[in-house]
Amino acid sequence: MRGMSLSSPPWVVPLNTASATPVYVQVARGLAARIEGGDLADGTALPAERELAGTLGVSRVTVRQALALLAQQGLLTRRHGSGTFVHAPAPERAPRPLGLLTGFSDDIRSRGQTPGARVLGFECAHPTPREVMTLALSPTDTVYRVRRLRTADGEPLAVEESTLPASVMGPLSEDDVTDRSLYGLLAARGLSPVRAVRHLRAVNAEPELAGWLGVSPGAALLATERVSWTADGRPIEHARAHYRGDRYDFVMELHGGRTG
Amino acid sequence: MRGMSLSSPPWVVPLNTASATPVYVQVARGLAARIEGGDLADGTALPAERELAGTLGVSRVTVRQALALLAQQGLLTRRHGSGTFVHAPAPERAPRPLGLLTGFSDDIRSRGQTPGARVLGFECAHPTPREVMTLALSPTDTVYRVRRLRTADGEPLAVEESTLPASVMGPLSEDDVTDRSLYGLLAARGLSPVRAVRHLRAVNAEPELAGWLGVSPGAALLATERVSWTADGRPIEHARAHYRGDRYDFVMELHGGRTG
DNA sequence: GAGTGGTCTAGACCACACA
DNA sequence: GTGTGGTCTAGACCACTCC
């Protein structure tokens, strides 16, 4: 018994009943932190719901609500009749992080590779009719258009073409986009996208694209088109990209609602 | 009072407490049927939870469990302090459908087309090493494997192969997957996925796939792989699909909030 | 203030897993 | 059989919305 109070078991979590955040959320967050922090190893069995409830001083229903939340997030697995087990996000189980609201550079870095860019074209022009639609512009507005070959560890991976409204973006030069993350630049100017709609298709490579990417004409490419909006609801970017099908794997995680 | 018993209000649902299916699932299914059948129009306010509980003769907690299920599926919207409202899947409300936690059938319907399926293969077998990993199985477990040609308005659109653990899924026959939505079947058994990880790549069509899909060998296909989990954290499906690149456009919406 | 959903409790019984 | 999660109950208080 000596010294046990110095380190409480990993499923003991501080609770504040006076707090505005519900107790079951506090329990869930506490356990999630212990799981992600490695205090609760993968496969570990949690105490029984009744015991956990007693230890934490809450009702079993509250514990169940917390556990349901974590199971929904994939951090726990519940097996009727045998118990509740930790399902830690082991690095080797999630070989690649998720393609989310990030730009190419972050995406590649999160795969453990080094992103690069080579500018193929830079212009300041009027928007195409399509860009007028997607970026909510008038035909007389001006836009920046950047075309870059994107590389991962020096190998060609994608050709990316971005269009940004000059009115929202502010001044932009070719140097700004050479070997720099466009999303990083947007963030530096307080224009980080908070919402985006992205389309994905599969296309056969045209000769010009095939040449840039180092694949045979006709090779399968993942074609994406994305429109991003800033927090105040203005469109900030219309990006079109063609990824090498043999080197790029788009990953996403989808969640349903919550139990409540 | 005369004649009222002839047509009960649309939220009154038959219950069988002796049945093996939980009461809250019965309530949810009953309401879902009335919503999808049009008896409960879009925007309609449901009776208060306490009232619904009294009418149905169950506790409020049970009602809440049913409503949570439906809200999770997007059939209801709950507004704290004002009420619970029907959120019928109106086709015109979603001008741009999003590829989300839905199956092929819902996906195609939301595009205004009619989904179809032709079973190419059905088997009950042991999992492959890869399936052992992704579905957290042991090599001696049994899985159902379904391979189907999926059509939209009668035109071939994708070849889809799903693997489902027999232990979680329960009995499954070939008839269950002929011209039926697999996700619909999962929902009917209370196994709706609440979380999924999906990979997308672009590949060139192999001759066999090309034949099924009616494209030339080498045509670009959108290859997706998806693992779905139920609310209790058990993997329920490992699906691999190849979509025609010229006919399918995967759309998703990303938000800045949290995604994982 | 009246009515709504959101949270929480303390108990009970059932169904499943494992020895 | 014993212990586990799954379901269900009757009642309570809080927080929010709307009048």
Coordinates of C-alpha atoms (C1' of nucleotides) in Angstrom, one line a residue:
Chain A
M1 CA 0.0 0.0 0.0
R2 CA 2.9 2.3 0.6
G3 CA 3.2 5.0 -1.9
M4 CA 0.2 4.0 -3.9
S5 CA -1.4 7.4 -3.4
L6 CA 1.5 9.0 -5.2
S7 CA 0.4 7.6 -8.6
S8 CA -3.2 6.8 -8.9
P9 CA -4.3 4.1 -11.4
P10 CA -4.4 5.5 -15.0
W11 CA -8.2 5.3 -15.2
V12 CA -8.6 7.7 -12.2
V13 CA -9.4 11.1 -13.7
P14 CA -9.9 14.4 -12.0
L15 CA -13.5 15.5 -12.0
N16 CA -15.0 18.9 -11.4
T17 CA -18.8 18.6 -10.8
A18 CA -19.1 22.4 -10.6
S19 CA -17.7 22.8 -14.1
A20 CA -20.0 23.6 -17.0
T21 CA -18.6 20.7 -19.0
P22 CA -20.6 17.5 -18.4
V23 CA -19.1 14.9 -16.1
Y24 CA -19.2 12.2 -18.8
V25 CA -17.2 14.5 -21.2
Q26 CA -14.7 15.0 -18.4
V27 CA -14.4 11.3 -17.9
A28 CA -14.0 10.7 -21.6
R29 CA -11.4 13.4 -22.0
G30 CA -9.4 12.2 -19.0
L31 CA -9.4 8.6 -20.3
A32 CA -8.6 9.7 -23.8
A33 CA -5.6 11.7 -22.5
R34 CA -4.3 8.6 -20.6
I35 CA -4.7 6.5 -23.7
E36 CA -3.0 8.9 -26.0
G37 CA -0.4 9.6 -23.4
G38 CA 0.5 5.9 -23.3
D39 CA -0.5 5.4 -19.7
L40 CA -3.1 2.9 -20.8
A41 CA -1.5 0.5 -23.2
D42 CA -3.2 -1.0 -26.2
G43 CA -5.2 -4.0 -25.3
T44 CA -5.4 -3.2 -21.6
A45 CA -8.8 -4.1 -20.0
L46 CA -10.5 -1.2 -18.3
P47 CA -12.1 -1.9 -14.9
A48 CA -15.7 -3.0 -15.0
E49 CA -18.2 -0.2 -15.5
R50 CA -19.7 -0.6 -12.0
E51 CA -16.2 -0.5 -10.5
L52 CA -15.2 2.5 -12.6
A53 CA -18.4 4.3 -11.5
G54 CA -17.6 3.5 -7.8
T55 CA -14.0 4.7 -8.1
L56 CA -14.9 7.9 -9.9
G57 CA -17.9 8.6 -7.7
V58 CA -20.4 8.8 -10.6
S59 CA -23.3 6.6 -11.7
R60 CA -22.8 3.7 -14.1
V61 CA -24.9 5.5 -16.7
T62 CA -22.5 8.4 -16.7
V63 CA -19.5 6.0 -17.1
R64 CA -21.3 4.3 -19.9
Q65 CA -21.9 7.6 -21.7
A66 CA -18.2 8.4 -21.5
L67 CA -17.2 5.0 -22.7
A68 CA -19.7 5.1 -25.6
L69 CA -18.1 8.4 -26.6
L70 CA -14.6 6.9 -26.6
A71 CA -15.8 3.7 -28.4
Q72 CA -17.3 5.9 -31.1
Q73 CA -13.9 7.6 -31.5
G74 CA -12.2 4.3 -31.8
L75 CA -10.2 4.6 -28.6
L76 CA -12.0 1.7 -26.9
T77 CA -13.6 -1.6 -27.9
R78 CA -16.4 -3.0 -25.8
R79 CA -17.1 -6.7 -25.8
H80 CA -20.4 -7.9 -24.3
G81 CA -19.7 -10.3 -21.5
S82 CA -15.9 -9.9 -21.4
G83 CA -15.0 -6.2 -20.9
T84 CA -13.9 -2.9 -22.3
F85 CA -10.4 -2.7 -23.9
V86 CA -8.1 0.1 -24.9
H87 CA -7.7 0.4 -28.6
A88 CA -4.8 2.8 -28.8
P89 CA -4.0 4.5 -32.1
A90 CA -0.7 2.6 -32.5
P91 CA 1.5 4.3 -35.1
E92 CA 1.9 1.1 -37.0
R93 CA -1.8 0.6 -37.1
A94 CA -2.4 4.0 -38.7
P95 CA 0.4 4.0 -41.2
R96 CA -0.5 7.3 -42.7
P97 CA -2.2 10.4 -41.2
L98 CA -5.2 11.9 -42.8
G99 CA -5.6 14.3 -45.6
L100 CA -7.6 17.0 -44.0
L101 CA -7.8 20.8 -44.2
T102 CA -4.1 21.0 -44.8
G103 CA -2.1 22.0 -47.8
F104 CA 0.3 19.8 -49.8
S105 CA 3.3 20.6 -47.6
D106 CA 1.7 19.6 -44.3
D107 CA 0.2 16.6 -46.0
I108 CA 3.6 15.3 -47.2
R109 CA 5.4 16.1 -44.0
S110 CA 2.8 14.2 -42.0
R111 CA 3.7 11.2 -44.2
G112 CA 7.3 11.6 -43.1
Q113 CA 8.6 13.0 -46.3
T114 CA 10.0 16.3 -47.4
P115 CA 7.9 18.5 -49.6
G116 CA 9.2 20.6 -52.4
A117 CA 7.9 22.9 -55.1
R118 CA 9.1 24.1 -58.5
V119 CA 7.2 26.9 -60.0
L120 CA 5.9 26.1 -63.5
G121 CA 3.9 29.3 -64.0
F122 CA 2.9 32.4 -62.2
E123 CA 0.5 35.1 -63.4
C124 CA -1.8 37.8 -62.3
A125 CA -4.9 37.8 -64.5
H126 CA -8.7 38.0 -64.7
P127 CA -10.6 35.0 -63.5
T128 CA -12.0 32.4 -65.9
P129 CA -15.8 32.0 -66.0
R130 CA -15.4 28.9 -63.8
E131 CA -13.3 30.8 -61.3
V132 CA -15.9 33.6 -61.3
M133 CA -18.4 31.1 -60.2
T134 CA -16.4 29.1 -57.6
L135 CA -14.6 32.1 -56.1
A136 CA -17.7 34.5 -56.1
L137 CA -15.8 37.1 -58.2
S138 CA -16.7 39.5 -60.9
P139 CA -15.0 39.0 -64.4
T140 CA -13.1 42.3 -63.9
D141 CA -11.5 41.2 -60.6
T142 CA -7.9 40.1 -60.6
V143 CA -6.6 36.7 -59.4
Y144 CA -3.2 35.2 -58.9
R145 CA -2.6 31.9 -60.6
V146 CA 0.2 29.6 -59.5
R147 CA 1.2 26.4 -61.2
R148 CA 3.7 24.2 -59.4
L149 CA 5.3 20.8 -59.6
R150 CA 5.1 19.4 -56.1
T151 CA 7.6 16.8 -55.0
A152 CA 8.0 14.5 -52.0
D153 CA 11.7 13.7 -51.1
G154 CA 12.6 15.2 -54.5
E155 CA 10.4 12.9 -56.5
P156 CA 7.6 14.4 -58.6
L157 CA 4.2 13.7 -57.0
A158 CA 1.7 16.2 -58.3
V159 CA 1.1 19.2 -60.4
E160 CA -0.9 21.8 -58.6
E161 CA -2.6 24.9 -59.9
S162 CA -4.0 27.4 -57.4
T163 CA -6.1 30.5 -58.1
L164 CA -6.4 33.1 -55.3
P165 CA -8.4 36.4 -55.5
A166 CA -6.1 39.3 -55.2
S167 CA -8.6 41.3 -53.2
V168 CA -8.6 38.7 -50.4
M169 CA -5.0 37.6 -50.7
G170 CA -3.3 40.9 -50.9
P171 CA 0.1 41.3 -52.8
L172 CA 1.7 38.1 -53.9
S173 CA 5.0 37.6 -55.8
E174 CA 6.5 34.6 -57.4
D175 CA 9.1 34.4 -54.7
D176 CA 6.4 34.0 -52.1
V177 CA 5.4 30.6 -53.6
T178 CA 8.8 29.2 -54.4
D179 CA 9.7 26.5 -51.9
R180 CA 7.1 27.8 -49.5
S181 CA 3.8 26.3 -48.3
L182 CA 0.9 28.3 -49.8
Y183 CA -1.2 27.3 -46.7
G184 CA 1.6 28.5 -44.5
L185 CA 1.5 31.9 -46.3
L186 CA -2.2 32.1 -45.9
A187 CA -1.9 31.3 -42.2
A188 CA 0.7 34.0 -41.8
R189 CA -1.8 36.5 -43.2
G190 CA -4.6 35.3 -41.0
L191 CA -6.4 33.7 -43.9
S192 CA -6.4 30.0 -42.9
P193 CA -9.2 28.1 -44.5
V194 CA -11.8 26.8 -42.1
R195 CA -14.0 25.0 -44.6
A196 CA -13.3 23.4 -48.0
V197 CA -15.2 21.3 -50.5
R198 CA -13.0 18.9 -52.4
H199 CA -13.7 16.8 -55.4
L200 CA -11.7 13.7 -56.4
R201 CA -11.8 11.9 -59.7
A202 CA -9.5 9.5 -61.5
V203 CA -8.2 10.5 -65.0
N204 CA -5.7 9.2 -67.5
A205 CA -2.6 11.3 -67.7
E206 CA -2.3 13.6 -70.7
P207 CA 1.2 13.8 -72.3
E208 CA 2.1 17.2 -70.8
L209 CA 1.2 16.2 -67.2
A210 CA 2.8 12.7 -67.7
G211 CA 6.0 14.5 -68.7
W212 CA 6.1 16.6 -65.6
L213 CA 5.2 13.7 -63.3
G214 CA 7.5 11.2 -64.9
V215 CA 4.9 8.7 -65.8
S216 CA 3.7 7.2 -69.1
P217 CA 0.9 9.0 -70.9
G218 CA -2.4 7.3 -69.9
A219 CA -1.2 6.4 -66.4
A220 CA -3.9 6.8 -63.8
L221 CA -3.9 10.1 -61.9
L222 CA -5.9 11.3 -58.9
A223 CA -7.4 14.6 -59.9
T224 CA -8.6 16.8 -57.2
E225 CA -10.3 20.2 -57.2
R226 CA -10.8 22.2 -54.0
V227 CA -12.4 25.4 -53.0
S228 CA -11.5 26.8 -49.5
W229 CA -13.2 29.5 -47.4
T230 CA -11.8 31.6 -44.7
A231 CA -13.5 32.1 -41.3
D232 CA -15.5 35.0 -42.5
G233 CA -17.0 33.0 -45.4
R234 CA -14.9 34.4 -48.3
P235 CA -13.5 32.0 -50.9
I236 CA -9.7 32.1 -50.6
E237 CA -8.5 29.5 -53.0
H238 CA -9.5 27.3 -55.9
A239 CA -7.0 24.6 -56.4
R240 CA -6.7 21.9 -59.0
A241 CA -4.2 19.1 -58.6
H242 CA -3.1 15.9 -60.4
Y243 CA -1.4 13.3 -58.2
R244 CA 0.5 10.3 -59.4
G245 CA -1.9 7.4 -58.8
D246 CA 1.0 5.0 -58.1
R247 CA 2.5 7.2 -55.3
Y248 CA -0.3 9.0 -53.7
D249 CA -3.0 7.6 -51.4
F250 CA -5.7 10.0 -50.2
V251 CA -6.8 9.1 -46.7
M252 CA -9.7 10.5 -44.8
E253 CA -11.5 9.7 -41.6
L254 CA -15.3 10.1 -41.3
H255 CA -17.3 10.5 -38.2
G256 CA -21.0 10.1 -37.5
G257 CA -22.9 12.0 -34.9
R258 CA -22.6 11.6 -31.2
T259 CA -24.6 9.7 -28.6
G260 CA -26.5 12.1 -26.5
Chain B
M1 CA -62.6 10.5 -29.4
R2 CA -64.6 8.4 -31.9
G3 CA -62.5 6.8 -34.5
M4 CA -59.2 8.2 -33.3
S5 CA -58.0 4.7 -32.7
L6 CA -58.4 4.0 -36.4
S7 CA -55.4 6.1 -37.3
S8 CA -53.0 6.7 -34.5
P9 CA -50.6 9.7 -34.7
P10 CA -47.5 9.0 -36.8
W11 CA -45.2 8.8 -33.8
V12 CA -47.1 6.0 -32.3
V13 CA -45.1 2.9 -33.1
P14 CA -45.9 -0.8 -32.3
L15 CA -43.7 -2.2 -29.6
N16 CA -43.0 -5.8 -28.6
T17 CA -41.3 -5.9 -25.2
A18 CA -41.0 -9.7 -25.5
S19 CA -38.9 -9.3 -28.7
A20 CA -35.2 -9.8 -28.6
T21 CA -34.5 -6.5 -30.3
P22 CA -34.2 -3.7 -27.8
V23 CA -37.1 -1.4 -27.3
Y24 CA -35.1 1.7 -28.3
V25 CA -34.2 0.1 -31.6
Q26 CA -37.9 -0.7 -32.2
V27 CA -38.8 2.9 -31.4
A28 CA -36.1 4.2 -33.7
R29 CA -37.0 1.9 -36.6
G30 CA -40.7 2.8 -36.3
L31 CA -40.0 6.5 -36.4
A32 CA -37.5 6.1 -39.2
A33 CA -40.2 4.2 -41.2
R34 CA -42.7 7.0 -40.6
I35 CA -40.2 9.6 -41.6
E36 CA -39.1 7.8 -44.8
G37 CA -42.6 6.9 -45.6
G38 CA -43.6 10.6 -45.5
D39 CA -46.0 10.4 -42.6
L40 CA -43.8 12.7 -40.7
A41 CA -43.0 15.6 -43.0
D42 CA -39.8 17.5 -43.0
G43 CA -39.6 20.1 -40.3
T44 CA -42.4 18.6 -38.2
A45 CA -41.8 18.9 -34.4
L46 CA -41.9 15.6 -32.5
P47 CA -43.8 15.5 -29.2
A48 CA -41.6 16.3 -26.2
E49 CA -39.5 13.4 -24.9
R50 CA -41.6 13.1 -21.7
E51 CA -44.8 13.0 -23.7
L52 CA -43.5 10.5 -26.2
A53 CA -42.3 8.3 -23.3
G54 CA -45.7 8.4 -21.8
T55 CA -47.5 7.7 -25.0
L56 CA -45.3 4.7 -25.9
G57 CA -45.2 3.4 -22.3
V58 CA -41.4 3.5 -22.0
S59 CA -39.0 5.5 -20.0
R60 CA -37.7 8.8 -21.1
V61 CA -34.2 7.4 -21.2
T62 CA -35.3 4.8 -23.7
V63 CA -36.9 7.4 -25.9
R64 CA -33.8 9.5 -25.8
Q65 CA -31.7 6.5 -26.8
A66 CA -34.0 6.0 -29.8
L67 CA -33.9 9.7 -30.8
A68 CA -30.1 9.8 -30.4
L69 CA -29.9 7.0 -32.9
L70 CA -32.0 8.8 -35.4
A71 CA -30.2 12.1 -34.9
Q72 CA -27.0 10.3 -35.5
Q73 CA -28.4 9.1 -38.8
G74 CA -29.4 12.6 -39.7
L75 CA -33.2 11.9 -39.6
L76 CA -33.8 14.2 -36.7
T77 CA -32.4 17.5 -35.4
R78 CA -32.6 18.2 -31.7
R79 CA -32.5 21.8 -30.5
H80 CA -31.9 22.3 -26.8
G81 CA -34.8 24.2 -25.4
S82 CA -37.0 24.1 -28.4
G83 CA -37.6 20.6 -29.5
T84 CA -36.9 17.7 -31.8
F85 CA -37.6 18.1 -35.5
V86 CA -37.8 15.8 -38.5
H87 CA -35.0 16.2 -40.9
A88 CA -36.3 14.2 -43.9
P89 CA -33.8 13.4 -46.6
A90 CA -35.1 15.9 -49.1
P91 CA -33.2 15.5 -52.4
E92 CA -33.5 19.2 -53.2
R93 CA -32.0 20.2 -49.8
A94 CA -28.6 18.7 -50.7
P95 CA -27.7 20.3 -54.0
R96 CA -24.2 18.9 -53.8
P97 CA -24.1 15.6 -52.2
L98 CA -21.2 14.8 -50.0
G99 CA -19.4 11.5 -49.8
L100 CA -19.8 10.7 -46.2
L101 CA -20.6 7.8 -43.9
T102 CA -23.1 6.4 -46.4
G103 CA -23.1 3.3 -48.6
F104 CA -23.2 3.2 -52.3
S105 CA -27.0 3.2 -52.5
D106 CA -27.5 6.3 -50.5
D107 CA -24.7 8.0 -52.3
I108 CA -26.2 7.3 -55.7
R109 CA -29.7 8.2 -54.6
S110 CA -28.4 11.5 -53.3
R111 CA -27.1 12.2 -56.8
G112 CA -30.6 11.7 -58.1
Q113 CA -29.9 8.3 -59.7
T114 CA -31.2 4.9 -59.0
P115 CA -28.7 2.4 -57.5
G116 CA -28.6 -1.2 -58.5
A117 CA -26.5 -4.3 -57.7
R118 CA -25.6 -7.5 -59.3
V119 CA -24.0 -10.1 -57.2
L120 CA -20.7 -11.3 -58.7
G121 CA -19.7 -13.5 -55.8
F122 CA -20.7 -14.5 -52.3
E123 CA -18.8 -16.6 -49.9
C124 CA -18.3 -17.4 -46.3
A125 CA -14.7 -18.0 -45.6
H126 CA -11.7 -17.3 -43.4
P127 CA -10.2 -13.8 -43.4
T128 CA -7.1 -13.0 -45.4
P129 CA -4.1 -11.8 -43.4
R130 CA -4.9 -8.3 -44.4
E131 CA -8.5 -8.7 -43.2
V132 CA -7.2 -10.2 -40.0
M133 CA -5.4 -6.9 -39.5
T134 CA -8.0 -4.4 -40.6
L135 CA -11.0 -6.1 -39.0
A136 CA -9.2 -7.2 -35.8
L137 CA -10.0 -10.9 -36.3
S138 CA -8.3 -14.2 -35.7
P139 CA -7.4 -16.3 -38.7
T140 CA -9.9 -18.9 -37.6
D141 CA -12.8 -16.6 -37.6
T142 CA -15.3 -16.6 -40.4
V143 CA -16.2 -13.7 -42.6
Y144 CA -18.7 -13.0 -45.4
R145 CA -17.3 -11.7 -48.6
V146 CA -19.6 -10.1 -51.1
R147 CA -18.6 -8.9 -54.6
R148 CA -21.1 -6.9 -56.5
L149 CA -21.3 -4.8 -59.6
R150 CA -22.9 -1.6 -58.7
T151 CA -25.0 0.4 -61.2
A152 CA -26.5 3.9 -61.4
D153 CA -29.6 4.1 -63.5
G154 CA -28.6 0.7 -64.9
E155 CA -25.2 1.8 -66.0
P156 CA -22.2 0.0 -64.5
L157 CA -20.4 2.4 -62.1
A158 CA -18.3 0.4 -59.7
V159 CA -17.2 -3.1 -58.6
E160 CA -17.5 -3.3 -54.8
E161 CA -16.1 -6.1 -52.6
S162 CA -17.1 -6.1 -48.9
T163 CA -15.9 -8.3 -46.1
L164 CA -17.9 -8.5 -42.9
P165 CA -17.1 -10.5 -39.8
A166 CA -19.7 -13.1 -39.2
S167 CA -19.4 -12.8 -35.4
V168 CA -20.5 -9.1 -35.6
M169 CA -22.8 -9.3 -38.6
G170 CA -24.9 -12.3 -37.7
P171 CA -26.4 -14.6 -40.3
L172 CA -26.2 -13.4 -43.9
S173 CA -27.4 -14.9 -47.1
E174 CA -26.9 -14.0 -50.8
D175 CA -30.5 -12.9 -50.9
D176 CA -29.8 -10.3 -48.3
V177 CA -27.4 -8.5 -50.6
T178 CA -29.2 -8.8 -53.9
D179 CA -30.6 -5.4 -54.8
R180 CA -30.4 -4.3 -51.2
S181 CA -28.3 -1.7 -49.6
L182 CA -25.7 -3.3 -47.3
Y183 CA -25.7 -0.2 -45.2
G184 CA -29.5 -0.4 -45.0
L185 CA -29.1 -4.0 -43.7
L186 CA -26.5 -2.9 -41.2
A187 CA -28.8 -0.1 -40.0
A188 CA -31.7 -2.6 -39.6
R189 CA -29.5 -4.7 -37.4
G190 CA -28.4 -1.8 -35.3
L191 CA -24.9 -1.9 -36.7
S192 CA -24.7 1.4 -38.5
P193 CA -21.1 2.6 -38.8
V194 CA -20.3 5.7 -36.9
R195 CA -16.7 6.0 -38.0
A196 CA -14.7 5.0 -41.0
V197 CA -11.3 5.4 -42.5
R198 CA -11.3 5.6 -46.3
H199 CA -8.4 5.5 -48.7
L200 CA -8.6 6.7 -52.3
R201 CA -6.1 6.0 -55.1
A202 CA -6.2 6.2 -58.9
V203 CA -5.4 3.0 -60.8
N204 CA -5.5 1.8 -64.3
A205 CA -8.2 -0.8 -65.0
E206 CA -7.2 -4.4 -65.2
P207 CA -8.9 -6.3 -68.0
E208 CA -11.4 -8.2 -65.7
L209 CA -12.5 -5.0 -64.0
A210 CA -12.6 -3.2 -67.3
G211 CA -14.9 -5.9 -68.6
W212 CA -17.4 -5.6 -65.8
L213 CA -17.4 -1.8 -65.9
G214 CA -17.6 -1.5 -69.7
V215 CA -14.4 0.6 -70.1
S216 CA -11.2 -0.1 -71.9
P217 CA -8.4 -1.8 -70.1
G218 CA -6.1 0.8 -68.7
A219 CA -8.8 3.4 -68.1
A220 CA -8.4 5.4 -65.0
L221 CA -10.4 4.1 -62.0
L222 CA -10.9 5.6 -58.6
A223 CA -10.0 2.8 -56.1
T224 CA -11.3 3.2 -52.6
E225 CA -10.7 1.1 -49.5
R226 CA -12.7 1.6 -46.4
V227 CA -12.9 0.2 -42.9
S228 CA -16.0 1.1 -40.8
W229 CA -16.6 0.8 -37.1
T230 CA -19.9 0.5 -35.2
A231 CA -20.6 2.6 -32.1
D232 CA -19.1 0.0 -29.8
G233 CA -15.8 0.2 -31.6
R234 CA -15.9 -3.1 -33.4
P235 CA -14.9 -3.1 -37.1
I236 CA -18.0 -4.0 -39.1
E237 CA -16.8 -3.8 -42.7
H238 CA -13.8 -3.7 -44.9
A239 CA -14.9 -2.6 -48.4
R240 CA -12.8 -2.3 -51.5
A241 CA -14.3 -0.6 -54.6
H242 CA -13.3 0.5 -58.0
Y243 CA -15.3 3.3 -59.6
R244 CA -15.3 4.4 -63.2
G245 CA -13.1 7.5 -63.3
D246 CA -15.2 9.0 -66.1
R247 CA -18.5 8.7 -64.3
Y248 CA -17.8 9.1 -60.6
D249 CA -16.7 12.2 -58.8
F250 CA -16.0 11.9 -55.1
V251 CA -17.1 15.0 -53.1
M252 CA -16.3 15.8 -49.6
E253 CA -16.6 18.7 -47.3
L254 CA -14.0 19.5 -44.7
H255 CA -14.4 21.6 -41.6
G256 CA -11.8 23.3 -39.4
G257 CA -13.2 21.8 -36.2
R258 CA -12.1 18.4 -35.2
T259 CA -11.9 15.3 -37.3
G260 CA -10.1 12.9 -35.1
Chain C
dG1 C1' -42.5 31.3 -16.4
dA2 C1' -43.5 27.4 -18.9
dG3 C1' -41.7 24.0 -21.8
dT4 C1' -37.9 21.9 -24.0
dG5 C1' -33.8 18.9 -24.3
dG6 C1' -29.3 17.8 -21.5
dT7 C1' -27.4 15.5 -17.6
dC8 C1' -27.3 12.5 -13.6
dT9 C1' -28.7 9.1 -10.1
dA10 C1' -29.6 4.4 -7.9
dG11 C1' -31.3 0.8 -8.6
dA12 C1' -33.0 -3.6 -11.5
dC13 C1' -33.0 -7.5 -14.8
dC14 C1' -31.2 -9.7 -19.0
dA15 C1' -27.7 -11.7 -22.3
dC16 C1' -23.3 -13.1 -23.2
dA17 C1' -18.3 -14.9 -22.1
dC18 C1' -15.4 -17.7 -19.7
dA19 C1' -13.9 -21.0 -16.5
Chain D
dG1 C1' -21.6 -19.8 -11.6
dT2 C1' -19.6 -15.4 -11.6
dG3 C1' -18.6 -11.3 -13.9
dT4 C1' -19.2 -8.6 -17.8
dG5 C1' -21.6 -5.3 -20.8
dG6 C1' -26.7 -4.2 -22.6
dT7 C1' -31.1 -2.5 -21.5
dC8 C1' -34.6 -0.3 -18.8
dT9 C1' -37.0 2.3 -15.1
dA10 C1' -38.7 6.5 -12.2
dG11 C1' -37.4 10.4 -10.7
dA12 C1' -34.4 14.7 -10.2
dC13 C1' -32.1 19.0 -11.4
dC14 C1' -30.0 22.1 -14.9
dA15 C1' -29.6 25.0 -19.2
dC16 C1' -31.7 26.7 -23.0
dT17 C1' -35.6 28.8 -25.9
dC18 C1' -39.6 31.3 -26.4
dC19 C1' -43.3 34.0 -24.8

